[in-house]
Amino acid sequence: MIILGVVLLVIGLVAGISILTTIGTILIVIGAVLWILGAMGHAVGGRRHYY
C-alpha cells in the first residue's frame, strides 16, 4: 500500500494531476499506520502474526 501510494504520488506530481497526489498521500498515511500497528503486535485485518 505504501509503494502504491508513492507511485501515485510521483505520477500525480509529474503529471500535475492533483487527485493522484491526494490519493497517493492518503495511501501512504494509511499504509504507515497499518504497518506500525502490525509491528506493535496488533491484529490488523483479522490477521495475527506470531514472530
CHARMM-style PDB file with segment names, atoms N, HN, CA, C and O in Angstrom:
ATOM      1  N   MET     1       0.835  -1.187   0.000  1.00  0.00      PROA
ATOM      2  CA  MET     1       0.000   0.000   0.000  1.00  0.00      PROA
ATOM      3  C   MET     1       0.879   1.250   0.000  1.00  0.00      PROA
ATOM      4  O   MET     1       0.569   2.242  -0.659  1.00  0.00      PROA
ATOM      5  N   ILE     2       1.964   1.185   0.740  1.00  0.00      PROA
ATOM      6  HN  ILE     2       2.216   0.378   1.275  1.00  0.00      PROA
ATOM      7  CA  ILE     2       2.868   2.333   0.781  1.00  0.00      PROA
ATOM      8  C   ILE     2       3.520   2.538  -0.580  1.00  0.00      PROA
ATOM      9  O   ILE     2       3.653   3.668  -1.048  1.00  0.00      PROA
ATOM     10  N   ILE     3       3.922   1.445  -1.210  1.00  0.00      PROA
ATOM     11  HN  ILE     3       3.813   0.527  -0.830  1.00  0.00      PROA
ATOM     12  CA  ILE     3       4.574   1.557  -2.528  1.00  0.00      PROA
ATOM     13  C   ILE     3       3.596   2.106  -3.565  1.00  0.00      PROA
ATOM     14  O   ILE     3       3.960   2.952  -4.382  1.00  0.00      PROA
ATOM     15  N   LEU     4       2.361   1.624  -3.527  1.00  0.00      PROA
ATOM     16  HN  LEU     4       2.065   0.936  -2.863  1.00  0.00      PROA
ATOM     17  CA  LEU     4       1.344   2.145  -4.449  1.00  0.00      PROA
ATOM     18  C   LEU     4       1.116   3.636  -4.205  1.00  0.00      PROA
ATOM     19  O   LEU     4       0.962   4.403  -5.155  1.00  0.00      PROA
ATOM     20  N   GLY     5       1.095   4.046  -2.947  1.00  0.00      PROA
ATOM     21  HN  GLY     5       1.220   3.423  -2.175  1.00  0.00      PROA
ATOM     22  CA  GLY     5       0.931   5.452  -2.617  1.00  0.00      PROA
ATOM     23  C   GLY     5       2.068   6.309  -3.149  1.00  0.00      PROA
ATOM     24  O   GLY     5       1.845   7.404  -3.665  1.00  0.00      PROA
ATOM     25  N   VAL     6       3.297   5.798  -3.021  1.00  0.00      PROA
ATOM     26  HN  VAL     6       3.478   4.908  -2.602  1.00  0.00      PROA
ATOM     27  CA  VAL     6       4.454   6.547  -3.529  1.00  0.00      PROA
ATOM     28  C   VAL     6       4.389   6.661  -5.045  1.00  0.00      PROA
ATOM     29  O   VAL     6       4.677   7.721  -5.602  1.00  0.00      PROA
ATOM     30  N   VAL     7       4.012   5.573  -5.716  1.00  0.00      PROA
ATOM     31  HN  VAL     7       3.778   4.712  -5.263  1.00  0.00      PROA
ATOM     32  CA  VAL     7       3.909   5.604  -7.180  1.00  0.00      PROA
ATOM     33  C   VAL     7       2.858   6.615  -7.625  1.00  0.00      PROA
ATOM     34  O   VAL     7       3.104   7.418  -8.525  1.00  0.00      PROA
ATOM     35  N   LEU     8       1.676   6.575  -6.987  1.00  0.00      PROA
ATOM     36  HN  LEU     8       1.476   5.923  -6.256  1.00  0.00      PROA
ATOM     37  CA  LEU     8       0.629   7.525  -7.359  1.00  0.00      PROA
ATOM     38  C   LEU     8       1.036   8.957  -7.030  1.00  0.00      PROA
ATOM     39  O   LEU     8       0.714   9.880  -7.777  1.00  0.00      PROA
ATOM     40  N   LEU     9       1.734   9.145  -5.931  1.00  0.00      PROA
ATOM     41  HN  LEU     9       1.996   8.394  -5.324  1.00  0.00      PROA
ATOM     42  CA  LEU     9       2.193  10.486  -5.560  1.00  0.00      PROA
ATOM     43  C   LEU     9       3.164  11.036  -6.596  1.00  0.00      PROA
ATOM     44  O   LEU     9       3.055  12.194  -6.999  1.00  0.00      PROA
ATOM     45  N   VAL    10       4.107  10.214  -7.025  1.00  0.00      PROA
ATOM     46  HN  VAL    10       4.196   9.273  -6.697  1.00  0.00      PROA
ATOM     47  CA  VAL    10       5.087  10.655  -8.026  1.00  0.00      PROA
ATOM     48  C   VAL    10       4.409  10.941  -9.359  1.00  0.00      PROA
ATOM     49  O   VAL    10       4.689  11.959  -9.992  1.00  0.00      PROA
ATOM     50  N   ILE    11       3.516  10.048  -9.792  1.00  0.00      PROA
ATOM     51  HN  ILE    11       3.288   9.221  -9.278  1.00  0.00      PROA
ATOM     52  CA  ILE    11       2.806  10.261 -11.057  1.00  0.00      PROA
ATOM     53  C   ILE    11       1.964  11.540 -10.979  1.00  0.00      PROA
ATOM     54  O   ILE    11       1.922  12.326 -11.925  1.00  0.00      PROA
ATOM     55  N   GLY    12       1.299  11.734  -9.841  1.00  0.00      PROA
ATOM     56  HN  GLY    12       1.334  11.095  -9.072  1.00  0.00      PROA
ATOM     57  CA  GLY    12       0.490  12.937  -9.674  1.00  0.00      PROA
ATOM     58  C   GLY    12       1.313  14.209  -9.719  1.00  0.00      PROA
ATOM     59  O   GLY    12       0.889  15.210 -10.298  1.00  0.00      PROA
ATOM     60  N   LEU    13       2.496  14.173  -9.104  1.00  0.00      PROA
ATOM     61  HN  LEU    13       2.840  13.361  -8.633  1.00  0.00      PROA
ATOM     62  CA  LEU    13       3.350  15.364  -9.116  1.00  0.00      PROA
ATOM     63  C   LEU    13       3.934  15.635 -10.499  1.00  0.00      PROA
ATOM     64  O   LEU    13       4.002  16.785 -10.934  1.00  0.00      PROA
ATOM     65  N   VAL    14       4.356  14.572 -11.191  1.00  0.00      PROA
ATOM     66  HN  VAL    14       4.301  13.638 -10.838  1.00  0.00      PROA
ATOM     67  CA  VAL    14       4.964  14.747 -12.514  1.00  0.00      PROA
ATOM     68  C   VAL    14       3.923  15.198 -13.538  1.00  0.00      PROA
ATOM     69  O   VAL    14       4.180  16.092 -14.344  1.00  0.00      PROA
ATOM     70  N   ALA    15       2.736  14.565 -13.498  1.00  0.00      PROA
ATOM     71  HN  ALA    15       2.526  13.839 -12.843  1.00  0.00      PROA
ATOM     72  CA  ALA    15       1.709  14.870 -14.486  1.00  0.00      PROA
ATOM     73  C   ALA    15       0.875  16.088 -14.106  1.00  0.00      PROA
ATOM     74  O   ALA    15       0.127  16.615 -14.930  1.00  0.00      PROA
ATOM     75  N   GLY    16       1.000  16.528 -12.875  1.00  0.00      PROA
ATOM     76  HN  GLY    16       1.607  16.100 -12.205  1.00  0.00      PROA
ATOM     77  CA  GLY    16       0.223  17.685 -12.442  1.00  0.00      PROA
ATOM     78  C   GLY    16      -1.226  17.364 -12.139  1.00  0.00      PROA
ATOM     79  O   GLY    16      -2.085  18.242 -12.205  1.00  0.00      PROA
ATOM     80  N   ILE    17      -1.504  16.118 -11.808  1.00  0.00      PROA
ATOM     81  HN  ILE    17      -0.805  15.404 -11.754  1.00  0.00      PROA
ATOM     82  CA  ILE    17      -2.872  15.687 -11.507  1.00  0.00      PROA
ATOM     83  C   ILE    17      -3.018  15.652  -9.989  1.00  0.00      PROA
ATOM     84  O   ILE    17      -2.437  14.797  -9.320  1.00  0.00      PROA
ATOM     85  N   SER    18      -3.792  16.577  -9.458  1.00  0.00      PROA
ATOM     86  HN  SER    18      -4.265  17.271 -10.001  1.00  0.00      PROA
ATOM     87  CA  SER    18      -3.850  16.735  -8.010  1.00  0.00      PROA
ATOM     88  C   SER    18      -4.588  15.596  -7.310  1.00  0.00      PROA
ATOM     89  O   SER    18      -4.295  15.294  -6.154  1.00  0.00      PROA
ATOM     90  N   ILE    19      -5.542  14.959  -7.995  1.00  0.00      PROA
ATOM     91  HN  ILE    19      -5.780  15.204  -8.935  1.00  0.00      PROA
ATOM     92  CA  ILE    19      -6.282  13.871  -7.347  1.00  0.00      PROA
ATOM     93  C   ILE    19      -5.370  12.669  -7.107  1.00  0.00      PROA
ATOM     94  O   ILE    19      -5.514  11.982  -6.096  1.00  0.00      PROA
ATOM     95  N   LEU    20      -4.438  12.408  -8.017  1.00  0.00      PROA
ATOM     96  HN  LEU    20      -4.321  12.966  -8.839  1.00  0.00      PROA
ATOM     97  CA  LEU    20      -3.487  11.320  -7.814  1.00  0.00      PROA
ATOM     98  C   LEU    20      -2.543  11.628  -6.663  1.00  0.00      PROA
ATOM     99  O   LEU    20      -2.180  10.735  -5.896  1.00  0.00      PROA
ATOM    100  N   THR    21      -2.149  12.875  -6.542  1.00  0.00      PROA
ATOM    101  HN  THR    21      -2.444  13.600  -7.164  1.00  0.00      PROA
ATOM    102  CA  THR    21      -1.293  13.284  -5.427  1.00  0.00      PROA
ATOM    103  C   THR    21      -2.022  13.097  -4.107  1.00  0.00      PROA
ATOM    104  O   THR    21      -1.434  12.625  -3.135  1.00  0.00      PROA
ATOM    105  N   THR    22      -3.291  13.461  -4.064  1.00  0.00      PROA
ATOM    106  HN  THR    22      -3.770  13.844  -4.854  1.00  0.00      PROA
ATOM    107  CA  THR    22      -4.081  13.314  -2.842  1.00  0.00      PROA
ATOM    108  C   THR    22      -4.279  11.847  -2.482  1.00  0.00      PROA
ATOM    109  O   THR    22      -4.101  11.460  -1.327  1.00  0.00      PROA
ATOM    110  N   ILE    23      -4.642  11.038  -3.456  1.00  0.00      PROA
ATOM    111  HN  ILE    23      -4.786  11.353  -4.394  1.00  0.00      PROA
ATOM    112  CA  ILE    23      -4.845   9.608  -3.198  1.00  0.00      PROA
ATOM    113  C   ILE    23      -3.531   8.952  -2.771  1.00  0.00      PROA
ATOM    114  O   ILE    23      -3.519   8.117  -1.867  1.00  0.00      PROA
ATOM    115  N   GLY    24      -2.445   9.323  -3.408  1.00  0.00      PROA
ATOM    116  HN  GLY    24      -2.455  10.002  -4.142  1.00  0.00      PROA
ATOM    117  CA  GLY    24      -1.136   8.786  -3.039  1.00  0.00      PROA
ATOM    118  C   GLY    24      -0.760   9.122  -1.609  1.00  0.00      PROA
ATOM    119  O   GLY    24      -0.246   8.270  -0.884  1.00  0.00      PROA
ATOM    120  N   THR    25      -1.010  10.352  -1.198  1.00  0.00      PROA
ATOM    121  HN  THR    25      -1.428  11.044  -1.787  1.00  0.00      PROA
ATOM    122  CA  THR    25      -0.708  10.765   0.173  1.00  0.00      PROA
ATOM    123  C   THR    25      -1.560   9.990   1.174  1.00  0.00      PROA
ATOM    124  O   THR    25      -1.060   9.549   2.209  1.00  0.00      PROA
ATOM    125  N   ILE    26      -2.840   9.826   0.868  1.00  0.00      PROA
ATOM    126  HN  ILE    26      -3.246  10.184   0.028  1.00  0.00      PROA
ATOM    127  CA  ILE    26      -3.730   9.084   1.760  1.00  0.00      PROA
ATOM    128  C   ILE    26      -3.278   7.632   1.882  1.00  0.00      PROA
ATOM    129  O   ILE    26      -3.270   7.083   2.984  1.00  0.00      PROA
ATOM    130  N   LEU    27      -2.904   7.003   0.774  1.00  0.00      PROA
ATOM    131  HN  LEU    27      -2.911   7.449  -0.121  1.00  0.00      PROA
ATOM    132  CA  LEU    27      -2.444   5.623   0.819  1.00  0.00      PROA
ATOM    133  C   LEU    27      -1.157   5.470   1.608  1.00  0.00      PROA
ATOM    134  O   LEU    27      -0.980   4.480   2.319  1.00  0.00      PROA
ATOM    135  N   ILE    28      -0.261   6.431   1.493  1.00  0.00      PROA
ATOM    136  HN  ILE    28      -0.405   7.235   0.915  1.00  0.00      PROA
ATOM    137  CA  ILE    28       0.981   6.380   2.270  1.00  0.00      PROA
ATOM    138  C   ILE    28       0.683   6.456   3.758  1.00  0.00      PROA
ATOM    139  O   ILE    28       1.252   5.698   4.544  1.00  0.00      PROA
ATOM    140  N   VAL    29      -0.200   7.359   4.151  1.00  0.00      PROA
ATOM    141  HN  VAL    29      -0.662   7.974   3.512  1.00  0.00      PROA
ATOM    142  CA  VAL    29      -0.538   7.517   5.571  1.00  0.00      PROA
ATOM    143  C   VAL    29      -1.221   6.263   6.112  1.00  0.00      PROA
ATOM    144  O   VAL    29      -0.858   5.779   7.184  1.00  0.00      PROA
ATOM    145  N   ILE    30      -2.204   5.733   5.383  1.00  0.00      PROA
ATOM    146  HN  ILE    30      -2.498   6.126   4.512  1.00  0.00      PROA
ATOM    147  CA  ILE    30      -2.913   4.535   5.842  1.00  0.00      PROA
ATOM    148  C   ILE    30      -1.958   3.344   5.900  1.00  0.00      PROA
ATOM    149  O   ILE    30      -1.995   2.563   6.850  1.00  0.00      PROA
ATOM    150  N   GLY    31      -1.119   3.208   4.901  1.00  0.00      PROA
ATOM    151  HN  GLY    31      -1.089   3.843   4.129  1.00  0.00      PROA
ATOM    152  CA  GLY    31      -0.140   2.109   4.902  1.00  0.00      PROA
ATOM    153  C   GLY    31       0.826   2.201   6.059  1.00  0.00      PROA
ATOM    154  O   GLY    31       1.169   1.183   6.661  1.00  0.00      PROA
ATOM    155  N   ALA    32       1.278   3.416   6.385  1.00  0.00      PROA
ATOM    156  HN  ALA    32       0.999   4.242   5.895  1.00  0.00      PROA
ATOM    157  CA  ALA    32       2.194   3.589   7.511  1.00  0.00      PROA
ATOM    158  C   ALA    32       1.514   3.253   8.833  1.00  0.00      PROA
ATOM    159  O   ALA    32       2.122   2.624   9.699  1.00  0.00      PROA
ATOM    160  N   VAL    33       0.264   3.665   8.996  1.00  0.00      PROA
ATOM    161  HN  VAL    33      -0.230   4.176   8.293  1.00  0.00      PROA
ATOM    162  CA  VAL    33      -0.471   3.357  10.226  1.00  0.00      PROA
ATOM    163  C   VAL    33      -0.660   1.849  10.376  1.00  0.00      PROA
ATOM    164  O   VAL    33      -0.442   1.306  11.459  1.00  0.00      PROA
ATOM    165  N   LEU    34      -1.063   1.170   9.304  1.00  0.00      PROA
ATOM    166  HN  LEU    34      -1.240   1.611   8.425  1.00  0.00      PROA
ATOM    167  CA  LEU    34      -1.241  -0.277   9.372  1.00  0.00      PROA
ATOM    168  C   LEU    34       0.077  -0.996   9.628  1.00  0.00      PROA
ATOM    169  O   LEU    34       0.108  -2.002  10.336  1.00  0.00      PROA
ATOM    170  N   TRP    35       1.153  -0.492   9.062  1.00  0.00      PROA
ATOM    171  HN  TRP    35       1.128   0.326   8.487  1.00  0.00      PROA
ATOM    172  CA  TRP    35       2.470  -1.085   9.268  1.00  0.00      PROA
ATOM    173  C   TRP    35       2.889  -0.948  10.728  1.00  0.00      PROA
ATOM    174  O   TRP    35       3.399  -1.898  11.323  1.00  0.00      PROA
ATOM    175  N   ILE    36       2.674   0.228  11.300  1.00  0.00      PROA
ATOM    176  HN  ILE    36       2.260   0.999  10.817  1.00  0.00      PROA
ATOM    177  CA  ILE    36       3.032   0.453  12.708  1.00  0.00      PROA
ATOM    178  C   ILE    36       2.185  -0.427  13.620  1.00  0.00      PROA
ATOM    179  O   ILE    36       2.709  -1.022  14.561  1.00  0.00      PROA
ATOM    180  N   LEU    37       0.888  -0.517  13.356  1.00  0.00      PROA
ATOM    181  HN  LEU    37       0.462  -0.033  12.591  1.00  0.00      PROA
ATOM    182  CA  LEU    37       0.021  -1.374  14.172  1.00  0.00      PROA
ATOM    183  C   LEU    37       0.440  -2.842  14.070  1.00  0.00      PROA
ATOM    184  O   LEU    37       0.450  -3.558  15.071  1.00  0.00      PROA
ATOM    185  N   GLY    38       0.779  -3.277  12.885  1.00  0.00      PROA
ATOM    186  HN  GLY    38       0.771  -2.696  12.072  1.00  0.00      PROA
ATOM    187  CA  GLY    38       1.233  -4.657  12.715  1.00  0.00      PROA
ATOM    188  C   GLY    38       2.544  -4.922  13.418  1.00  0.00      PROA
ATOM    189  O   GLY    38       2.749  -6.005  13.967  1.00  0.00      PROA
ATOM    190  N   ALA    39       3.436  -3.942  13.407  1.00  0.00      PROA
ATOM    191  HN  ALA    39       3.269  -3.063  12.961  1.00  0.00      PROA
ATOM    192  CA  ALA    39       4.724  -4.103  14.076  1.00  0.00      PROA
ATOM    193  C   ALA    39       4.570  -4.128  15.595  1.00  0.00      PROA
ATOM    194  O   ALA    39       5.384  -4.729  16.295  1.00  0.00      PROA
ATOM    195  N   MET    40       3.524  -3.474  16.104  1.00  0.00      PROA
ATOM    196  HN  MET    40       2.862  -2.986  15.535  1.00  0.00      PROA
ATOM    197  CA  MET    40       3.293  -3.450  17.543  1.00  0.00      PROA
ATOM    198  C   MET    40       2.624  -4.729  18.036  1.00  0.00      PROA
ATOM    199  O   MET    40       2.488  -4.927  19.243  1.00  0.00      PROA
ATOM    200  N   GLY    41       2.208  -5.592  17.125  1.00  0.00      PROA
ATOM    201  HN  GLY    41       2.318  -5.431  16.145  1.00  0.00      PROA
ATOM    202  CA  GLY    41       1.633  -6.859  17.510  1.00  0.00      PROA
ATOM    203  C   GLY    41       0.122  -6.888  17.507  1.00  0.00      PROA
ATOM    204  O   GLY    41      -0.475  -7.885  17.913  1.00  0.00      PROA
ATOM    205  N   HSD    42      -0.507  -5.827  17.061  1.00  0.00      PROA
ATOM    206  HN  HSD    42      -0.022  -5.017  16.731  1.00  0.00      PROA
ATOM    207  CA  HSD    42      -1.965  -5.807  16.991  1.00  0.00      PROA
ATOM    208  C   HSD    42      -2.426  -6.579  15.756  1.00  0.00      PROA
ATOM    209  O   HSD    42      -1.742  -6.600  14.733  1.00  0.00      PROA
ATOM    210  N   ALA    43      -3.589  -7.208  15.865  1.00  0.00      PROA
ATOM    211  HN  ALA    43      -4.145  -7.191  16.696  1.00  0.00      PROA
ATOM    212  CA  ALA    43      -4.163  -7.907  14.720  1.00  0.00      PROA
ATOM    213  C   ALA    43      -4.697  -6.866  13.740  1.00  0.00      PROA
ATOM    214  O   ALA    43      -5.560  -6.061  14.090  1.00  0.00      PROA
ATOM    215  N   VAL    44      -4.190  -6.886  12.541  1.00  0.00      PROA
ATOM    216  HN  VAL    44      -3.489  -7.540  12.257  1.00  0.00      PROA
ATOM    217  CA  VAL    44      -4.615  -5.935  11.515  1.00  0.00      PROA
ATOM    218  C   VAL    44      -5.393  -6.709  10.462  1.00  0.00      PROA
ATOM    219  O   VAL    44      -4.858  -7.625   9.838  1.00  0.00      PROA
ATOM    220  N   GLY    45      -6.638  -6.349  10.266  1.00  0.00      PROA
ATOM    221  HN  GLY    45      -7.073  -5.605  10.773  1.00  0.00      PROA
ATOM    222  CA  GLY    45      -7.466  -7.029   9.278  1.00  0.00      PROA
ATOM    223  C   GLY    45      -7.820  -8.449   9.683  1.00  0.00      PROA
ATOM    224  O   GLY    45      -8.063  -9.293   8.821  1.00  0.00      PROA
ATOM    225  N   GLY    46      -7.854  -8.726  10.980  1.00  0.00      PROA
ATOM    226  HN  GLY    46      -7.657  -8.040  11.680  1.00  0.00      PROA
ATOM    227  CA  GLY    46      -8.201 -10.054  11.444  1.00  0.00      PROA
ATOM    228  C   GLY    46      -7.072 -11.054  11.370  1.00  0.00      PROA
ATOM    229  O   GLY    46      -7.297 -12.253  11.539  1.00  0.00      PROA
ATOM    230  N   ARG    47      -5.861 -10.589  11.120  1.00  0.00      PROA
ATOM    231  HN  ARG    47      -5.678  -9.615  10.983  1.00  0.00      PROA
ATOM    232  CA  ARG    47      -4.723 -11.494  10.988  1.00  0.00      PROA
ATOM    233  C   ARG    47      -3.762 -11.278  12.142  1.00  0.00      PROA
ATOM    234  O   ARG    47      -3.481 -10.146  12.537  1.00  0.00      PROA
ATOM    235  N   ARG    48      -3.270 -12.373  12.667  1.00  0.00      PROA
ATOM    236  HN  ARG    48      -3.499 -13.292  12.346  1.00  0.00      PROA
ATOM    237  CA  ARG    48      -2.263 -12.288  13.711  1.00  0.00      PROA
ATOM    238  C   ARG    48      -0.991 -12.982  13.213  1.00  0.00      PROA
ATOM    239  O   ARG    48      -1.048 -14.036  12.579  1.00  0.00      PROA
ATOM    240  N   HSD    49       0.115 -12.387  13.505  1.00  0.00      PROA
ATOM    241  HN  HSD    49       0.160 -11.530  14.020  1.00  0.00      PROA
ATOM    242  CA  HSD    49       1.400 -12.945  13.128  1.00  0.00      PROA
ATOM    243  C   HSD    49       2.198 -13.191  14.391  1.00  0.00      PROA
ATOM    244  O   HSD    49       2.374 -12.292  15.214  1.00  0.00      PROA
ATOM    245  N   TYR    50       2.674 -14.404  14.539  1.00  0.00      PROA
ATOM    246  HN  TYR    50       2.531 -15.134  13.871  1.00  0.00      PROA
ATOM    247  CA  TYR    50       3.438 -14.759  15.730  1.00  0.00      PROA
ATOM    248  C   TYR    50       4.894 -14.908  15.367  1.00  0.00      PROA
ATOM    249  O   TYR    50       5.353 -16.001  15.036  1.00  0.00      PROA
ATOM    250  N   TYR    51       5.620 -13.813  15.428  1.00  0.00      PROA
ATOM    251  HN  TYR    51       5.248 -12.924  15.696  1.00  0.00      PROA
ATOM    252  CA  TYR    51       7.078 -13.869  15.257  1.00  0.00      PROA
ATOM    253  C   TYR    51       7.715 -12.655  15.789  1.00  0.00      PROA
ATOM    254  OT1 TYR    51       8.938 -12.524  15.733  1.00  0.00      PROA
TER     255      TYR     51
END
